[in-house]
Tab-separated table of C-alpha atoms and ligand atoms in Angstrom:
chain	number	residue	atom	x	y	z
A	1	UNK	CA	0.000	0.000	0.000
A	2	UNK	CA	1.398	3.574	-1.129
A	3	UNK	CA	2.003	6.613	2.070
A	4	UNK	CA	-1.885	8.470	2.498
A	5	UNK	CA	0.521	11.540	3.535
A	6	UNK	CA	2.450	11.662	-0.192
A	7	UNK	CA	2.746	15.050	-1.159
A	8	UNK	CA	3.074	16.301	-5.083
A	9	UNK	CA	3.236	19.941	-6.679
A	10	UNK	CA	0.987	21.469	-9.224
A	11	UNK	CA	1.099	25.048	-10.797
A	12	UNK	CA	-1.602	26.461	-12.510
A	13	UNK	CA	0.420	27.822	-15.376
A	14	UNK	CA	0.230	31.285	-16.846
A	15	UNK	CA	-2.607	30.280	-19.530
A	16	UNK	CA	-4.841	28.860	-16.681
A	17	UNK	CA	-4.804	31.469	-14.666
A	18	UNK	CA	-5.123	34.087	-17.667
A	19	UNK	CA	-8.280	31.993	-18.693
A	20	UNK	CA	-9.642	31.381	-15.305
A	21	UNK	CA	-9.323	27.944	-14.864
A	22	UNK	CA	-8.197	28.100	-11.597
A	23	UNK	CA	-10.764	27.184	-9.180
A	24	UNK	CA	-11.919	24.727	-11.848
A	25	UNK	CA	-8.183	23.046	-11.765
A	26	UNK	CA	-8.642	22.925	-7.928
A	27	UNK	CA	-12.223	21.867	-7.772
A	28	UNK	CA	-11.444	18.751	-9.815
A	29	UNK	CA	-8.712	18.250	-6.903
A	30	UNK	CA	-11.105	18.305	-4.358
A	31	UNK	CA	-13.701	16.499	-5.656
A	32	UNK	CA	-11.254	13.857	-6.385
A	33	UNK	CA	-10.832	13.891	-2.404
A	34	UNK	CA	-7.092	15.226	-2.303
A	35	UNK	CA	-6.374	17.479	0.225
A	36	UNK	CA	-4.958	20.722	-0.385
A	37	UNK	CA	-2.123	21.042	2.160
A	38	UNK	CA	-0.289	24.145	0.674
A	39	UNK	CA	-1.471	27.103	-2.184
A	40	UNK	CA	-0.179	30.520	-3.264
A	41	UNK	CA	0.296	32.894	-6.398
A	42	UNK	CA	4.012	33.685	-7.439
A	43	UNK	CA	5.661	34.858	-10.300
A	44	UNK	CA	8.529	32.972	-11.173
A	45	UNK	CA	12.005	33.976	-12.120
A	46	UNK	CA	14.465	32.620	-14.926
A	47	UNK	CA	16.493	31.169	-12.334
A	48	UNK	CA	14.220	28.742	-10.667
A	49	UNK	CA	12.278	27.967	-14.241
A	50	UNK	CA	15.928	26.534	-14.928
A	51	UNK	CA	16.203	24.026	-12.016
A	52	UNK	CA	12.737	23.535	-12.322
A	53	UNK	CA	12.862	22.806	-16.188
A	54	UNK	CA	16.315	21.354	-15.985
A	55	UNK	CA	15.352	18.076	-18.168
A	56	UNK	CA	14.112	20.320	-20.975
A	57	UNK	CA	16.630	23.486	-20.846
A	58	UNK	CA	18.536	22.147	-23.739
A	59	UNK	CA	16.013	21.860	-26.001
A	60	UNK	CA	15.086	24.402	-28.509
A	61	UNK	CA	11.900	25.221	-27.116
A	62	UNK	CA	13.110	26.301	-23.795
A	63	UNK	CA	13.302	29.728	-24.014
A	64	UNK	CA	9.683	29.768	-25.246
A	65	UNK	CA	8.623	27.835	-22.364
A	66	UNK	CA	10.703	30.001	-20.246
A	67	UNK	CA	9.147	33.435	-21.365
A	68	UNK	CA	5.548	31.875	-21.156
A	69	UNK	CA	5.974	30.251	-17.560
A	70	UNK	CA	7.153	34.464	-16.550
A	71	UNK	CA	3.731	35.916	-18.937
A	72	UNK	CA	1.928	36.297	-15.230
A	73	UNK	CA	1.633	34.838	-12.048
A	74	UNK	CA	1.506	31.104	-11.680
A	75	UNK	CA	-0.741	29.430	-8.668
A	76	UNK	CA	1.201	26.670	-6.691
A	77	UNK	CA	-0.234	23.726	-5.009
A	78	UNK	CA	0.941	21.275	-2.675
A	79	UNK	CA	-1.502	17.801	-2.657
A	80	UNK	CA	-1.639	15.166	-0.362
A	81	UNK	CA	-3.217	11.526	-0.681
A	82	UNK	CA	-2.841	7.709	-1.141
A	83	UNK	CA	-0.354	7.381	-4.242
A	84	UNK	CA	-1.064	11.372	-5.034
A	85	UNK	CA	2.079	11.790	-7.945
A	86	UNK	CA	0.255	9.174	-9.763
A	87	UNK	CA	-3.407	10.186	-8.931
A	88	UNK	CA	-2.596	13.827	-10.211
A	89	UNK	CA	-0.486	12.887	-13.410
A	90	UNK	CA	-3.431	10.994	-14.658
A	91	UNK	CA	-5.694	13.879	-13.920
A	92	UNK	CA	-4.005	16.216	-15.733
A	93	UNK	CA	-3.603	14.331	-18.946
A	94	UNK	CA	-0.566	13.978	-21.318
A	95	UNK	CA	1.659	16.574	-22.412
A	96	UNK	CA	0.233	17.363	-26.023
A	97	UNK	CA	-3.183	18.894	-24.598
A	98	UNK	CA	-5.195	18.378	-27.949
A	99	UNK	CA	-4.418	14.762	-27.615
A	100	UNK	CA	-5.010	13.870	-24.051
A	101	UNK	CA	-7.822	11.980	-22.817
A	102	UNK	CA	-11.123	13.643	-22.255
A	103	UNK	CA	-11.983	13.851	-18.685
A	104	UNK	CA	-8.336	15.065	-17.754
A	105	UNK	CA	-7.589	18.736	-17.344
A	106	UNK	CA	-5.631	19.113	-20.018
A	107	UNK	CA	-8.226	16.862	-22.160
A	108	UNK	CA	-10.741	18.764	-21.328
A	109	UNK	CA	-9.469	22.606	-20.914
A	110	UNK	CA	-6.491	22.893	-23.538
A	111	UNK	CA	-5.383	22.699	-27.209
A	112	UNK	CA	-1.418	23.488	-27.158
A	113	UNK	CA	1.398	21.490	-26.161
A	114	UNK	CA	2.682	24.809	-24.041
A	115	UNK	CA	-0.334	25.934	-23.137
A	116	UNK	CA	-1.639	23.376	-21.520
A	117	UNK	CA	-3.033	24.747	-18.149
A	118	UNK	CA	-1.128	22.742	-15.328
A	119	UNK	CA	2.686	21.024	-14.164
A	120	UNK	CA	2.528	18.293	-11.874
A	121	UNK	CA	5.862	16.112	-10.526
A	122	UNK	CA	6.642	13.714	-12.297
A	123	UNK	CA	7.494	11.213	-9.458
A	124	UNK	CA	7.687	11.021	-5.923
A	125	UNK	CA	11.260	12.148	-5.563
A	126	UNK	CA	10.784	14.620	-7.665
A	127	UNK	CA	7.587	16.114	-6.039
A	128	UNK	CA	9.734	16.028	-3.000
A	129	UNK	CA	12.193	18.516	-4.482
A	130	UNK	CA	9.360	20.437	-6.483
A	131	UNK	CA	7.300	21.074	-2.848
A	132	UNK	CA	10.257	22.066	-1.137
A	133	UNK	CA	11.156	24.780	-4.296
A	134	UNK	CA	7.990	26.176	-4.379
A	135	UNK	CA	7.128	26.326	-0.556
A	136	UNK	CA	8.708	27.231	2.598
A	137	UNK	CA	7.813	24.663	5.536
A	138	UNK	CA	5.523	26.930	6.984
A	139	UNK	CA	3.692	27.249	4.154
A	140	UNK	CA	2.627	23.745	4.017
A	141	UNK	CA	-0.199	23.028	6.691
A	142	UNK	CA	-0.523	19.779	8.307
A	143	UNK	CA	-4.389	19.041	9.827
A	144	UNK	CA	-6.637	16.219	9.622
A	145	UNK	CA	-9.674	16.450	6.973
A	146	UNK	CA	-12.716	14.686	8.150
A	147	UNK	CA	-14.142	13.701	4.337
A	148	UNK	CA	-11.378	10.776	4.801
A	149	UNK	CA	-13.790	9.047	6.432
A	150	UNK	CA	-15.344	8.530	3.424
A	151	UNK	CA	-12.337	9.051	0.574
A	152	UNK	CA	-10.627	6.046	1.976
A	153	UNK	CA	-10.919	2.580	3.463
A	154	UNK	CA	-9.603	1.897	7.171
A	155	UNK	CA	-6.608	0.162	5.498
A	156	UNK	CA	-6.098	2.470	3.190
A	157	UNK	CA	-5.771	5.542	6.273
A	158	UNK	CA	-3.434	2.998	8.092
B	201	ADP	P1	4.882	17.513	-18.678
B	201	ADP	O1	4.550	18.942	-18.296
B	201	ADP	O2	3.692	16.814	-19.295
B	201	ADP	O3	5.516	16.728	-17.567
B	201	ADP	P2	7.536	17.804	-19.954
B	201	ADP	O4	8.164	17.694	-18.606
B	201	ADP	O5	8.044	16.907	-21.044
B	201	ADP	O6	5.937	17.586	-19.887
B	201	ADP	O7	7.681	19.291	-20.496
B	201	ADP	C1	7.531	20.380	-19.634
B	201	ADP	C2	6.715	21.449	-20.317
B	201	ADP	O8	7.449	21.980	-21.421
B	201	ADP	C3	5.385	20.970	-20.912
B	201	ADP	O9	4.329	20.911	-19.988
B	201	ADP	C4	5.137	22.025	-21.970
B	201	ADP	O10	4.580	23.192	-21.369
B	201	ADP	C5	6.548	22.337	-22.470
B	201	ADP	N1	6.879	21.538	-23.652
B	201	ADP	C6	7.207	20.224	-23.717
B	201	ADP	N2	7.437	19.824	-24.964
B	201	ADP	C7	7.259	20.930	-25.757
B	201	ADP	C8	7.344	21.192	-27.154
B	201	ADP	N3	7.666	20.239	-28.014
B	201	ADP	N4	7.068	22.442	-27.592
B	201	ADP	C9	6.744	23.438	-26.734
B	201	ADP	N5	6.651	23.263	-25.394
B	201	ADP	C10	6.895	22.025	-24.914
């Protein structure tokens, strides 16, 4: 059984929030039954769109990417459940947006390949670096939420 308390990061990118998809990108979240254990706006700088974007800073679309994720403010969110990375990649849909499944964000909201509404880690280790770039520890709030009940299984809150 995968950790309940995983944690994984999402930004609304600049095209979601210029659109205003945001509270629909959270609402799907929530209704999922993920709890939201960390969210703010911030702009972000060329520096950390470099570490964040490392594994695609080479390619020739980079710079693109680069000037689009700085267009406007991005919204941040830190998720917690059973198995969350995986939960939230499959949410969110594949990277070409015009192609992704319907029913995901990205299926559902976008067209574009860059433009396509959301980031979320990639894996577990790298949500773990991810949270910790985008959030200071005391941004990231710890409490019980009592729809868990009902989200999960006994076993599945052990
Ligand atoms: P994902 O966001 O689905 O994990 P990647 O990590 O491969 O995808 O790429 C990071 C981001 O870079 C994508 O979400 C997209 O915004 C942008 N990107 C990826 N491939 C391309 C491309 N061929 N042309 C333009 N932008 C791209």
């Amino acid at each position: 059984m995968g950790n309940i308390k995983e944690r994984t990061l999402v930004l609304v990118k600049p095209d979601g929030v210029q659109r205003g998809l945001i509270g629909n990108v959270i609402q799907r979240f929530e209704t999922k039954g993920l709890k939201v254990v960390g969210i703010k706006m911030m702009s972000l700088d060329e520096a950390v769109l470099r570490e964040h974007y490392a594994h695609i800073a080479d390619k020739p679309f980079f710079p693109g990417v680069s000037s689009f994720m700085r267009s406007s403010p991005v919204v941040a969110i830190c998720l917690e459940g059973l198995d969350v990375v995986n939960a939230i990649r499959i949410l969110c849909g594949i990277t070409k947006a015009r192609e992704a499944d319907a029913g995901t964000i990205r299926g559902d909201l976008a067209m574009s390949v860059a433009c396509n509404v959301v980031h979320a880690s990639d894996s577990v280790e790298n949500a773990q670096a991810e949270v910790k770039r985008f959030f200071n520890p005391d941004q990231i709030f710890d409490y019980n939420k009592s729809e868990y009940m009902n989200v999960y299984v006994e076993d599945e809150r052990a």
